[in-house]
Short mmCIF file of C-alpha atoms (C1' of nucleotides) in Angstrom, two decimals:
data_model
loop_
_atom_site.label_atom_id
_atom_site.label_comp_id
_atom_site.label_asym_id
_atom_site.label_seq_id
_atom_site.Cartn_x
_atom_site.Cartn_y
_atom_site.Cartn_z
CA MET G 1 -35.34 -27.61 -47.80
CA GLY G 2 -36.73 -31.11 -48.10
CA GLY G 3 -40.35 -32.11 -47.63
CA LYS G 4 -41.75 -29.11 -45.86
CA LYS G 5 -44.62 -27.47 -47.77
CA TYR G 6 -46.35 -24.17 -47.37
CA VAL G 7 -49.91 -23.25 -48.41
CA SER G 8 -51.48 -19.84 -48.98
CA GLU G 9 -54.62 -18.23 -50.40
CA HIS G 10 -52.71 -15.30 -51.81
CA PRO G 11 -50.31 -15.54 -54.71
CA ILE G 12 -47.09 -17.08 -53.44
CA PHE G 13 -43.91 -15.12 -53.41
CA SER G 14 -40.48 -16.20 -52.37
CA VAL G 15 -38.33 -13.42 -51.00
CA THR G 16 -34.56 -13.29 -51.33
CA ALA G 17 -31.89 -10.91 -50.09
CA ASP G 18 -29.21 -9.93 -52.60
CA LEU G 19 -26.11 -8.01 -51.61
CA VAL G 20 -24.05 -5.42 -53.42
CA VAL G 21 -20.92 -5.63 -51.28
CA LEU G 22 -18.44 -2.92 -52.14
CA THR G 23 -14.88 -2.46 -50.98
CA ILE G 24 -11.71 -0.77 -52.13
CA ARG G 25 -8.75 -2.85 -53.21
CA ALA G 26 -5.60 -1.32 -54.63
CA GLY G 27 -7.37 1.97 -55.18
CA ARG G 28 -10.21 0.47 -57.17
CA LEU G 29 -13.82 0.02 -56.17
CA CYS G 30 -14.62 -3.69 -56.19
CA VAL G 31 -17.77 -5.76 -55.78
CA LEU G 32 -18.15 -9.24 -54.33
CA LEU G 33 -19.49 -11.76 -56.85
CA VAL G 34 -20.04 -15.51 -56.77
CA ARG G 35 -19.89 -18.02 -59.60
CA ARG G 36 -23.21 -19.85 -59.80
CA GLY G 37 -22.93 -23.62 -59.36
CA GLY G 38 -26.52 -24.55 -60.27
CA GLU G 39 -29.28 -23.70 -62.68
CA PRO G 40 -30.44 -21.24 -63.72
CA PHE G 41 -27.52 -19.19 -65.00
CA ARG G 42 -25.05 -21.94 -64.08
CA GLY G 43 -21.53 -20.66 -64.45
CA ALA G 44 -22.51 -17.01 -64.59
CA LEU G 45 -21.47 -14.43 -62.03
CA ALA G 46 -24.09 -13.28 -59.56
CA LEU G 47 -24.48 -11.12 -56.50
CA PRO G 48 -24.29 -13.10 -53.26
CA GLY G 49 -27.67 -13.70 -51.70
CA GLY G 50 -30.29 -16.23 -50.72
CA PHE G 51 -33.78 -16.89 -49.47
CA VAL G 52 -35.24 -15.08 -46.49
CA GLU G 53 -36.34 -17.60 -43.89
CA GLU G 54 -39.60 -17.94 -42.05
CA ASP G 55 -39.75 -15.62 -39.02
CA GLU G 56 -36.60 -13.83 -40.13
CA ASP G 57 -36.47 -10.08 -40.44
CA LEU G 58 -35.28 -8.72 -43.78
CA VAL G 59 -32.22 -6.99 -42.36
CA THR G 60 -31.36 -10.12 -40.38
CA ALA G 61 -31.48 -12.16 -43.56
CA ALA G 62 -29.14 -9.72 -45.24
CA HIS G 63 -26.67 -9.95 -42.38
CA ARG G 64 -26.88 -13.74 -42.37
CA GLU G 65 -26.14 -13.96 -46.09
CA LEU G 66 -23.28 -11.55 -45.64
CA GLU G 67 -21.82 -13.76 -42.96
CA GLU G 68 -22.37 -16.98 -44.91
CA GLU G 69 -21.13 -15.83 -48.28
CA ALA G 70 -18.48 -13.30 -47.40
CA GLY G 71 -17.53 -14.16 -43.85
CA VAL G 72 -18.30 -10.63 -42.71
CA GLY G 73 -19.88 -10.18 -39.29
CA PRO G 74 -22.54 -7.62 -38.39
CA ASP G 75 -20.02 -5.22 -36.84
CA ASP G 76 -17.74 -2.93 -38.80
CA VAL G 77 -19.97 -2.95 -41.82
CA GLU G 78 -22.52 -0.53 -43.22
CA LEU G 79 -25.63 -2.20 -44.59
CA GLU G 80 -28.43 -0.23 -46.18
CA GLN G 81 -31.51 -1.26 -48.05
CA LEU G 82 -31.27 -0.40 -51.73
CA ALA G 83 -34.50 -1.38 -53.49
CA THR G 84 -36.76 -4.31 -54.24
CA TYR G 85 -36.93 -5.98 -57.62
CA GLY G 86 -39.96 -8.08 -58.50
CA ASP G 87 -40.48 -8.42 -62.23
CA PRO G 88 -42.57 -11.58 -62.72
CA ASP G 89 -40.03 -12.96 -65.18
CA ARG G 90 -36.85 -12.10 -63.34
CA ASP G 91 -36.38 -15.65 -62.02
CA PRO G 92 -37.33 -18.63 -64.22
CA ARG G 93 -37.94 -20.78 -61.14
CA GLY G 94 -41.03 -18.83 -60.09
CA ARG G 95 -42.18 -15.64 -58.50
CA VAL G 96 -39.18 -14.42 -56.57
CA VAL G 97 -38.97 -10.91 -55.21
CA THR G 98 -35.55 -9.78 -54.07
CA VAL G 99 -34.74 -7.11 -51.55
CA ALA G 100 -31.32 -5.71 -52.47
CA TRP G 101 -28.86 -4.20 -50.00
CA VAL G 102 -25.73 -2.11 -50.35
CA VAL G 103 -22.84 -3.03 -48.08
CA LEU G 104 -19.79 -0.86 -47.60
CA ALA G 105 -16.95 -3.02 -46.31
CA ALA G 106 -13.55 -2.04 -45.02
CA GLU G 107 -11.72 -5.18 -44.02
CA VAL G 108 -11.22 -7.51 -46.92
CA PRO G 109 -11.24 -11.07 -45.71
CA GLU G 110 -10.25 -13.07 -48.76
CA PRO G 111 -13.70 -14.14 -49.84
CA THR G 112 -13.32 -17.91 -50.05
CA ALA G 113 -12.25 -18.04 -46.42
CA GLY G 114 -15.28 -19.11 -44.42
CA SER G 115 -17.46 -18.87 -47.48
CA ASP G 116 -20.43 -20.91 -48.50
CA ALA G 117 -20.08 -20.35 -52.20
CA ALA G 118 -17.67 -22.47 -54.17
CA GLU G 119 -16.19 -19.48 -55.92
CA ALA G 120 -16.40 -15.95 -54.56
CA MET G 121 -14.28 -13.08 -55.78
CA TRP G 122 -13.73 -9.35 -55.71
CA LEU G 123 -13.89 -7.72 -59.13
CA PRO G 124 -13.58 -4.04 -60.09
CA VAL G 125 -17.08 -2.66 -60.66
CA ASP G 126 -16.18 -0.86 -63.87
CA GLU G 127 -14.90 -4.08 -65.38
CA VAL G 128 -18.04 -5.95 -64.34
CA LEU G 129 -20.37 -3.29 -65.71
CA ASP G 130 -18.65 -3.08 -69.07
CA GLY G 131 -19.19 -6.83 -69.47
CA ARG G 132 -15.54 -7.87 -69.40
CA HIS G 133 -16.37 -10.78 -67.09
CA GLY G 134 -19.50 -11.89 -68.92
CA PRO G 135 -23.13 -11.09 -68.16
CA LEU G 136 -24.46 -11.28 -64.63
CA ALA G 137 -27.23 -13.67 -63.64
CA PHE G 138 -30.88 -12.56 -63.31
CA ASP G 139 -31.28 -8.76 -63.20
CA HIS G 140 -28.14 -8.40 -61.13
CA ARG G 141 -26.54 -5.99 -63.55
CA VAL G 142 -29.31 -3.47 -62.89
CA ILE G 143 -29.08 -4.05 -59.16
CA LEU G 144 -25.31 -3.54 -59.19
CA SER G 145 -25.71 -0.40 -61.23
CA ASP G 146 -28.32 1.00 -58.84
CA GLY G 147 -26.19 0.07 -55.84
CA LEU G 148 -23.16 1.79 -57.27
CA GLU G 149 -25.09 4.99 -57.88
CA ARG G 150 -26.48 4.80 -54.35
CA ALA G 151 -23.01 4.49 -52.87
CA ARG G 152 -21.72 7.37 -54.97
CA ALA G 153 -24.57 9.62 -53.85
CA LYS G 154 -24.46 8.49 -50.24
CA ILE G 155 -20.87 9.46 -49.54
CA GLU G 156 -21.68 12.99 -50.66
CA TYR G 157 -23.93 13.87 -47.77
CA THR G 158 -23.11 11.24 -45.12
CA GLY G 159 -19.89 10.18 -43.45
CA LEU G 160 -20.19 6.67 -44.84
CA ALA G 161 -17.02 6.92 -46.90
CA ALA G 162 -15.26 6.16 -43.62
CA ALA G 163 -16.92 2.72 -43.68
CA PHE G 164 -14.49 1.81 -46.46
CA CYS G 165 -11.53 2.55 -44.20
CA ARG G 166 -10.11 0.77 -41.20
CA ARG G 167 -11.35 2.03 -37.84
CA GLU G 168 -8.44 4.45 -37.65
CA PHE G 169 -7.54 6.16 -40.90
CA THR G 170 -5.82 9.16 -42.44
CA VAL G 171 -7.24 11.98 -44.51
CA GLY G 172 -5.24 10.68 -47.46
CA GLU G 173 -6.86 7.27 -47.20
CA LEU G 174 -10.27 8.90 -47.06
CA ARG G 175 -9.46 10.94 -50.13
CA ARG G 176 -8.52 7.83 -52.07
CA VAL G 177 -11.91 6.35 -51.09
CA TYR G 178 -13.72 9.28 -52.67
CA GLU G 179 -11.55 9.05 -55.76
CA ALA G 180 -12.20 5.32 -56.14
CA VAL G 181 -15.96 5.46 -55.56
CA TRP G 182 -16.63 8.49 -57.73
CA GLY G 183 -14.32 7.05 -60.36
CA GLY G 184 -13.53 8.55 -63.72
CA GLY G 185 -9.86 8.92 -62.89
CA ARG G 186 -10.52 12.32 -61.33
CA GLU G 187 -8.08 13.25 -58.62
CA LEU G 188 -9.11 15.51 -55.78
CA ASP G 189 -6.82 18.28 -54.61
CA PRO G 190 -5.21 16.97 -51.40
CA ALA G 191 -4.91 20.43 -49.89
CA ASN G 192 -8.52 21.47 -50.42
CA PHE G 193 -9.80 18.01 -49.51
CA GLN G 194 -8.01 18.19 -46.19
CA ARG G 195 -9.44 21.56 -45.25
CA LYS G 196 -12.89 20.55 -46.37
CA VAL G 197 -13.28 17.31 -44.44
CA LEU G 198 -11.73 18.74 -41.29
CA GLY G 199 -14.07 21.71 -41.54
CA ILE G 200 -17.18 19.54 -41.53
CA GLU G 201 -18.57 19.40 -38.01
CA GLY G 202 -18.86 15.85 -36.70
CA PHE G 203 -17.22 14.05 -39.60
CA LEU G 204 -13.74 13.17 -38.31
CA LYS G 205 -12.53 12.80 -34.75
CA PRO G 206 -8.74 13.09 -34.20
CA THR G 207 -7.16 10.18 -32.37
CA GLY G 208 -3.94 11.97 -31.47
CA ASN G 209 -1.98 9.16 -33.12
CA MET G 210 0.21 9.31 -36.19
CA ARG G 211 0.79 6.82 -38.98
CA ARG G 212 4.08 6.31 -40.83
CA ASP G 213 3.50 4.66 -44.18
CA GLY G 214 7.06 4.45 -45.41
CA ARG G 215 7.20 7.34 -47.81
CA GLY G 216 6.26 10.92 -47.10
CA ARG G 217 5.51 12.79 -43.94
CA PRO G 218 3.56 10.86 -41.28
CA SER G 219 -0.09 11.78 -41.00
CA ARG G 220 -2.53 12.18 -38.15
CA THR G 221 -5.21 9.55 -37.85
CA TYR G 222 -8.91 9.93 -37.27
CA THR G 223 -11.97 7.86 -36.51
CA ALA G 224 -15.45 8.41 -37.86
CA ASP G 225 -17.49 10.78 -35.73
CA ARG G 226 -20.90 9.66 -37.03
CA ALA G 227 -22.63 12.85 -37.92
CA ALA G 228 -25.76 11.61 -39.67
CA ARG G 229 -25.56 14.27 -42.34
CA LEU G 230 -22.52 16.18 -43.57
CA MET G 231 -22.97 19.93 -43.50
CA PRO G 232 -21.85 21.14 -45.93
CA PRO G 233 -21.87 18.01 -48.13
CA MET G 234 -18.94 16.77 -50.16
CA THR G 235 -19.44 17.68 -53.80
CA ARG G 236 -18.79 15.33 -56.68
CA PRO G 237 -16.51 17.02 -59.22
CA MET X 1 -59.95 -14.59 -53.73
CA GLY X 2 -61.98 -17.73 -53.02
CA GLY X 3 -60.83 -21.32 -53.25
CA LYS X 4 -57.61 -20.94 -55.20
CA LYS X 5 -54.62 -22.35 -53.29
CA TYR X 6 -50.91 -21.97 -53.83
CA VAL X 7 -48.15 -24.34 -52.74
CA SER X 8 -44.43 -23.74 -52.32
CA GLU X 9 -41.31 -25.35 -50.92
CA HIS X 10 -39.88 -22.07 -49.72
CA PRO X 11 -41.34 -20.04 -46.89
CA ILE X 12 -44.45 -18.30 -48.16
CA PHE X 13 -44.62 -14.57 -48.37
CA SER X 14 -47.47 -12.39 -49.45
CA VAL X 15 -46.41 -9.12 -51.03
CA THR X 16 -48.38 -5.90 -50.81
CA ALA X 17 -47.94 -2.43 -52.25
CA ASP X 18 -48.56 0.46 -49.87
CA LEU X 19 -48.71 4.04 -51.04
CA VAL X 20 -47.66 7.29 -49.42
CA VAL X 21 -49.65 9.66 -51.63
CA LEU X 22 -48.75 13.28 -50.98
CA THR X 23 -50.38 16.42 -52.25
CA ILE X 24 -50.73 20.05 -51.27
CA ARG X 25 -54.08 21.41 -50.14
CA ALA X 26 -54.54 24.94 -48.88
CA GLY X 27 -50.80 25.33 -48.48
CA ARG X 28 -50.39 22.23 -46.33
CA LEU X 29 -48.77 18.93 -47.22
CA CYS X 30 -51.41 16.21 -46.99
CA VAL X 31 -51.38 12.43 -47.21
CA LEU X 32 -54.10 10.11 -48.47
CA LEU X 33 -55.37 7.71 -45.80
CA VAL X 34 -58.18 5.16 -45.66
CA ARG X 35 -60.25 4.04 -42.69
CA ARG X 36 -59.93 0.28 -42.31
CA GLY X 37 -63.24 -1.60 -42.53
CA GLY X 38 -61.99 -5.05 -41.50
CA GLU X 39 -59.65 -6.74 -39.06
CA PRO X 40 -56.92 -6.29 -38.13
CA PHE X 41 -56.82 -2.65 -37.05
CA ARG X 42 -60.51 -2.18 -37.86
CA GLY X 43 -61.41 1.47 -37.64
CA ALA X 44 -57.81 2.69 -37.68
CA LEU X 45 -56.33 4.86 -40.41
CA ALA X 46 -53.98 3.19 -42.88
CA LEU X 47 -52.06 3.92 -46.04
CA PRO X 48 -53.90 2.82 -49.17
CA GLY X 49 -52.56 -0.40 -50.62
CA GLY X 50 -53.23 -4.02 -51.42
CA PHE X 51 -51.85 -7.35 -52.51
CA VAL X 52 -49.62 -7.71 -55.53
CA GLU X 53 -51.17 -10.16 -57.97
CA GLU X 54 -49.70 -13.14 -59.70
CA ASP X 55 -47.75 -12.14 -62.82
CA GLU X 56 -47.99 -8.46 -61.90
CA ASP X 57 -44.94 -6.25 -61.80
CA LEU X 58 -44.38 -4.34 -58.56
CA VAL X 59 -44.72 -0.93 -60.16
CA THR X 60 -47.83 -2.04 -61.99
CA ALA X 61 -49.37 -3.12 -58.71
CA ALA X 62 -48.61 0.27 -57.22
CA HIS X 63 -50.25 2.03 -60.13
CA ARG X 64 -53.28 -0.24 -59.93
CA GLU X 65 -53.79 0.44 -56.23
CA LEU X 66 -53.38 4.13 -56.88
CA GLU X 67 -56.11 3.97 -59.48
CA GLU X 68 -58.42 1.82 -57.35
CA GLU X 69 -58.06 3.66 -54.07
CA ALA X 70 -57.47 7.23 -55.15
CA GLY X 71 -58.82 7.36 -58.68
CA VAL X 72 -55.50 8.63 -60.00
CA GLY X 73 -54.36 7.39 -63.40
CA PRO X 74 -50.78 6.56 -64.37
CA ASP X 75 -50.25 9.92 -66.09
CA ASP X 76 -49.53 13.18 -64.32
CA VAL X 77 -48.21 11.47 -61.24
CA GLU X 78 -44.75 10.77 -59.88
CA LEU X 79 -44.36 7.34 -58.36
CA GLU X 80 -41.12 6.18 -56.81
CA GLN X 81 -40.20 3.14 -54.80
CA LEU X 82 -39.52 4.02 -51.17
CA ALA X 83 -38.48 0.88 -49.28
CA THR X 84 -39.63 -2.59 -48.32
CA TYR X 85 -40.84 -3.49 -44.85
CA GLY X 86 -40.87 -7.12 -43.77
CA ASP X 87 -40.74 -7.55 -40.02
CA PRO X 88 -42.18 -11.02 -39.31
CA ASP X 89 -44.68 -9.56 -36.85
CA ARG X 90 -45.78 -6.54 -38.81
CA ASP X 91 -49.02 -8.18 -39.96
CA PRO X 92 -50.91 -10.52 -37.59
CA ARG X 93 -52.44 -12.39 -40.53
CA GLY X 94 -49.13 -13.91 -41.60
CA ARG X 95 -45.88 -13.17 -43.33
CA VAL X 96 -46.60 -10.10 -45.40
CA VAL X 97 -43.84 -8.04 -46.94
CA THR X 98 -44.85 -4.64 -48.24
CA VAL X 99 -43.15 -2.60 -50.91
CA ALA X 100 -43.88 1.06 -50.17
CA TRP X 101 -44.07 3.81 -52.77
CA VAL X 102 -44.08 7.58 -52.62
CA VAL X 103 -46.51 9.36 -54.92
CA LEU X 104 -46.42 13.07 -55.57
CA ALA X 105 -49.83 14.16 -56.83
CA ALA X 106 -50.92 17.48 -58.26
CA GLU X 107 -54.58 17.18 -59.16
CA VAL X 108 -56.72 16.45 -56.14
CA PRO X 109 -59.71 14.39 -57.15
CA GLU X 110 -61.85 14.24 -54.02
CA PRO X 111 -60.80 10.82 -52.82
CA THR X 112 -64.14 9.07 -52.41
CA ALA X 113 -64.94 9.70 -56.07
CA GLY X 114 -64.18 6.48 -57.93
CA SER X 115 -62.67 4.98 -54.84
CA ASP X 116 -62.65 1.43 -53.64
CA ALA X 117 -62.30 2.22 -49.97
CA ALA X 118 -65.33 3.09 -47.92
CA GLU X 119 -63.61 6.08 -46.40
CA ALA X 120 -60.61 7.81 -47.93
CA MET X 121 -59.40 11.24 -46.90
CA TRP X 122 -56.61 13.77 -47.18
CA LEU X 123 -55.08 14.72 -43.85
CA PRO X 124 -52.17 17.06 -43.10
CA VAL X 125 -49.07 14.96 -42.51
CA ASP X 126 -47.98 16.88 -39.42
CA GLU X 127 -51.33 16.22 -37.77
CA VAL X 128 -51.16 12.53 -38.64
CA LEU X 129 -47.59 12.14 -37.36
CA ASP X 130 -48.30 13.85 -34.04
CA GLY X 131 -51.09 11.34 -33.42
CA ARG X 132 -54.00 13.77 -33.55
CA HIS X 133 -56.02 11.37 -35.68
CA GLY X 134 -55.13 8.24 -33.72
CA PRO X 135 -52.47 5.62 -34.43
CA LEU X 136 -51.97 4.26 -37.92
CA ALA X 137 -52.44 0.57 -38.71
CA PHE X 138 -49.49 -1.84 -38.98
CA ASP X 139 -46.11 -0.07 -39.27
CA HIS X 140 -47.63 2.63 -41.45
CA ARG X 141 -46.45 5.43 -39.19
CA VAL X 142 -42.85 4.50 -39.91
CA ILE X 143 -43.56 4.18 -43.61
CA LEU X 144 -45.24 7.58 -43.71
CA SER X 145 -42.36 9.10 -41.83
CA ASP X 146 -39.81 7.61 -44.22
CA GLY X 147 -41.85 8.69 -47.22
CA LEU X 148 -42.06 12.23 -45.96
CA GLU X 149 -38.32 12.43 -45.47
CA ARG X 150 -37.79 11.00 -48.95
CA ALA X 151 -40.05 13.64 -50.50
CA ARG X 152 -38.29 16.41 -48.59
CA ALA X 153 -34.89 15.24 -49.75
CA LYS X 154 -35.99 14.51 -53.30
CA ILE X 155 -37.19 18.01 -54.13
CA GLU X 156 -33.77 19.34 -53.18
CA TYR X 157 -31.91 17.85 -56.08
CA THR X 158 -34.62 16.94 -58.60
CA GLY X 159 -37.33 18.95 -60.28
CA LEU X 160 -40.05 16.82 -58.73
CA ALA X 161 -41.54 19.68 -56.76
CA ALA X 162 -43.25 20.57 -60.02
CA ALA X 163 -45.18 17.30 -59.76
CA PHE X 164 -47.21 18.93 -56.98
CA CYS X 165 -48.29 21.71 -59.34
CA ARG X 166 -50.65 21.78 -62.28
CA ARG X 167 -49.03 21.33 -65.68
CA GLU X 168 -48.63 25.08 -66.04
CA PHE X 169 -47.62 26.90 -62.89
CA THR X 170 -46.03 30.06 -61.52
CA VAL X 171 -42.84 30.54 -59.57
CA GLY X 172 -44.94 31.60 -56.59
CA GLU X 173 -46.90 28.34 -56.66
CA LEU X 174 -43.65 26.40 -56.82
CA ARG X 175 -42.29 28.33 -53.86
CA ARG X 176 -45.37 27.47 -51.79
CA VAL X 177 -44.74 23.80 -52.64
CA TYR X 178 -41.25 23.97 -51.17
CA GLU X 179 -42.56 25.79 -48.11
CA ALA X 180 -45.29 23.21 -47.53
CA VAL X 181 -43.11 20.15 -48.06
CA TRP X 182 -40.16 21.37 -46.02
CA GLY X 183 -42.56 22.62 -43.35
CA GLY X 184 -41.65 24.23 -40.09
CA GLY X 185 -43.42 27.46 -41.00
CA ARG X 186 -40.27 28.70 -42.70
CA GLU X 187 -40.95 31.13 -45.52
CA LEU X 188 -38.57 31.37 -48.44
CA ASP X 189 -37.55 34.75 -49.78
CA PRO X 190 -39.60 35.25 -52.95
CA ALA X 191 -36.91 37.35 -54.60
CA ASN X 192 -34.05 34.93 -54.07
CA PHE X 193 -36.25 31.93 -54.82
CA GLN X 194 -37.19 33.40 -58.16
CA ARG X 195 -33.61 34.03 -59.21
CA LYS X 196 -32.53 30.64 -58.00
CA VAL X 197 -35.07 28.45 -59.78
CA LEU X 198 -34.82 30.42 -63.01
CA GLY X 199 -31.06 30.11 -62.87
CA ILE X 200 -31.13 26.32 -62.72
CA GLU X 201 -30.58 24.94 -66.19
CA GLY X 202 -33.42 22.68 -67.33
CA PHE X 203 -35.72 23.17 -64.36
CA LEU X 204 -38.43 25.52 -65.67
CA LYS X 205 -39.52 26.18 -69.24
CA PRO X 206 -41.39 29.48 -69.86
CA THR X 207 -44.74 29.12 -71.60
CA GLY X 208 -45.06 32.76 -72.63
CA ASN X 209 -48.43 32.90 -70.89
CA MET X 210 -49.43 34.93 -67.85
CA ARG X 211 -51.73 34.16 -64.96
CA ARG X 212 -53.92 36.69 -63.13
CA ASP X 213 -54.86 35.43 -59.69
CA GLY X 214 -56.97 38.32 -58.48
CA ARG X 215 -54.56 40.11 -56.22
CA GLY X 216 -51.08 41.24 -57.07
CA ARG X 217 -49.18 41.57 -60.29
CA PRO X 218 -49.80 38.81 -62.87
CA SER X 219 -47.03 36.25 -63.18
CA ARG X 220 -45.46 34.34 -65.99
CA THR X 221 -46.19 30.63 -66.12
CA TYR X 222 -43.84 27.72 -66.66
CA THR X 223 -43.89 24.00 -67.25
CA ALA X 224 -41.46 21.45 -65.86
CA ASP X 225 -38.41 21.00 -68.07
CA ARG X 226 -37.41 17.57 -66.65
CA ALA X 227 -33.78 17.91 -65.88
CA ALA X 228 -33.01 14.70 -64.02
CA ARG X 229 -30.83 16.47 -61.49
CA LEU X 230 -30.89 20.10 -60.42
CA MET X 231 -27.54 21.81 -60.68
CA PRO X 232 -27.09 23.51 -58.34
CA PRO X 233 -29.58 21.87 -55.98
CA MET X 234 -32.18 23.72 -53.95
CA THR X 235 -31.04 23.95 -50.34
CA ARG X 236 -33.25 23.31 -47.35
CA PRO X 237 -33.10 26.23 -44.92
"C1'" DG C 1 -54.25 55.66 -52.95
"C1'" DC C 2 -53.28 51.31 -50.75
"C1'" DA C 3 -52.37 46.40 -50.30
"C1'" DA C 4 -50.49 42.43 -52.42
"C1'" DA C 5 -47.78 39.72 -55.24
"C1'" DA C 6 -44.14 39.67 -59.14
"C1'" DG C 7 -39.82 40.75 -60.28
"C1'" DT C 8 -34.96 43.45 -60.29
"C1'" DG C 9 -30.68 45.52 -58.03
"C1'" DT C 10 -27.16 45.62 -54.79
"C1'" DT C 11 -24.14 44.35 -51.34
"C1'" DG C 12 -21.55 41.69 -47.98
"C1'" DA C 13 -20.32 37.08 -46.02
"C1'" DG C 14 -18.87 32.62 -46.79
"C1'" DA C 15 -17.54 28.47 -49.55
"C1'" DG C 16 -14.95 26.34 -53.33
"C1'" DT C 17 -10.73 26.30 -56.36
"C1'" DA C 18 -6.22 26.81 -57.92
"C1'" DC C 19 -1.77 26.90 -56.77
"C1'" DA C 20 2.39 28.36 -54.14
"C1'" DC C 21 4.82 26.85 -50.49
"C1'" DC C 22 6.58 24.63 -46.07
"C1'" DC C 23 7.09 20.11 -43.19
"C1'" DA C 24 8.63 15.45 -42.07
"C1'" DT C 25 9.79 11.20 -43.45
"C1'" DG C 26 12.43 7.14 -46.45
"C1'" DT C 27 16.07 6.12 -49.66
"C1'" DA L 1 19.92 15.57 -51.90
"C1'" DC L 2 15.60 14.43 -53.50
"C1'" DA L 3 11.19 12.21 -53.98
"C1'" DT L 4 6.83 11.60 -51.63
"C1'" DG L 5 2.92 12.60 -49.29
"C1'" DG L 6 1.04 15.71 -45.26
"C1'" DG L 7 -0.42 20.07 -44.26
"C1'" DT L 8 -0.89 25.60 -44.36
"C1'" DG L 9 -1.44 30.21 -46.69
"C1'" DT L 10 -3.49 33.08 -49.98
"C1'" DA L 11 -6.00 35.13 -53.48
"C1'" DC L 12 -9.70 34.95 -56.76
"C1'" DT L 13 -14.34 33.53 -58.03
"C1'" DC L 14 -18.90 32.27 -57.34
"C1'" DT L 15 -23.05 31.54 -54.69
"C1'" DC L 16 -26.22 32.78 -51.37
"C1'" DA L 17 -28.90 35.48 -48.12
"C1'" DA L 18 -30.71 39.89 -46.82
"C1'" DC L 19 -33.20 43.67 -48.00
"C1'" DA L 20 -34.25 47.97 -50.60
"C1'" DC L 21 -36.76 49.00 -54.44
"C1'" DT L 22 -39.78 49.01 -58.80
"C1'" DT L 23 -43.83 46.99 -61.43
"C1'" DT L 24 -48.60 45.62 -62.15
"C1'" DT L 25 -52.69 44.20 -60.70
"C1'" DG L 26 -57.51 44.36 -57.48
"C1'" DC L 27 -60.12 46.99 -54.30
#
DNA sequence: GCAAAAGTGTTGAGAGTACACCCATGT
DNA sequence: ACATGGGTGTACTCTCAACACTTTTGC
């Protein structure tokens, strides 16, 4: 971004894509954050993101930032538009409107590997939201909060919880996804959970394989069967 | 918008607010559309909307356009952000990103009254979507389609169906709202509907008044009791 | 009286919940 | 043997849909 200038007769907006990338690590729901290296908010934590380029579609920009900042390719990831934030004062550098996206990630490539940002890290969302790691830059706390609520609602009536798992997964792994995302330390009854998910048409497709995890009886594995809408939905306790 | 120019070092975007304004007329779900007077898409139908101004919040811009193009003030209307559309080719005039909003309106001021647009009209959404009134400008068909689905989903688990009614309304009027929005000619059982809505905590608040509509037994009236989330939700048949 | 809309009663099917209990593995 | 997690059975509750039936108005 050197000498190139742009001129317009309408008020000028810059448009950015910001990402709420969620994953599960050690049973806890975590979000990908970067430490800002420049002003404004130097040193504060922020959501990964960046400017949308000329002739670039919004969803393409989101995927590009995801690749650049987290090293996650366009496959094996669920990316959904969250909302757009455009308060005139949200960025001290000028009029910047940001389109925010929610990303549900399964594989956890250690973030610094292949990353653009000097410091990228996974932090538990509850710790971030209660301020334990300091305030977030810009209005990113609101965006994170909205993204979290979106993810919580979305896994109720879609099969997207499977996006947090590896391609092939067990019912127990899926249950721990629901427990982590819905939070609150609530545990779901394994017996009822099993019957419920297997009873939902088009949610899970058996692979015929088994998985031995060391302790306990081996379990059957499944892949996601992409039904757009779960009928009946999963219900938050 | 005359000689004023703007300069930037980032790619230039213009930002617009487009509105999917829904209401119920004669038992049918209708959307507010304007006939375009200028290029591009001259003569085609389009969603009402316009450019977001400098130093104007996004939601403020949406409310302003709603006032200008439909004569609807900020009170007695439900306005919710839908999504943002930014394909590089969606507007032949340049790089225009639009933030779309869904508006649920109760009062139906005849649109041309107090309106900016030369021609504004209410048309049944099903007729518009099946192309009976010609193609919509830009990507407005997709936006309308998304907005419709949002409204259908939203009245399941929030009390927003009441936003389609006058301040004081009957259970029968509310039932006809659900029938019109969910569409498909399905009729809901009046008896079960009554028990269901009255059983939802915080949905309806009795006024103590009655309404005589000419035919049939008079009915009690209610006002919305703004519970954020209906528990249990209404279920689409 | 008759039609139309509001509102109540009743009943049977299905879904969710709690919890007992069996199965298959590692240590 | 026993702990651990997978998986099945069962019984109770609650909700929902269907539909018969009563109430109160206008014509």
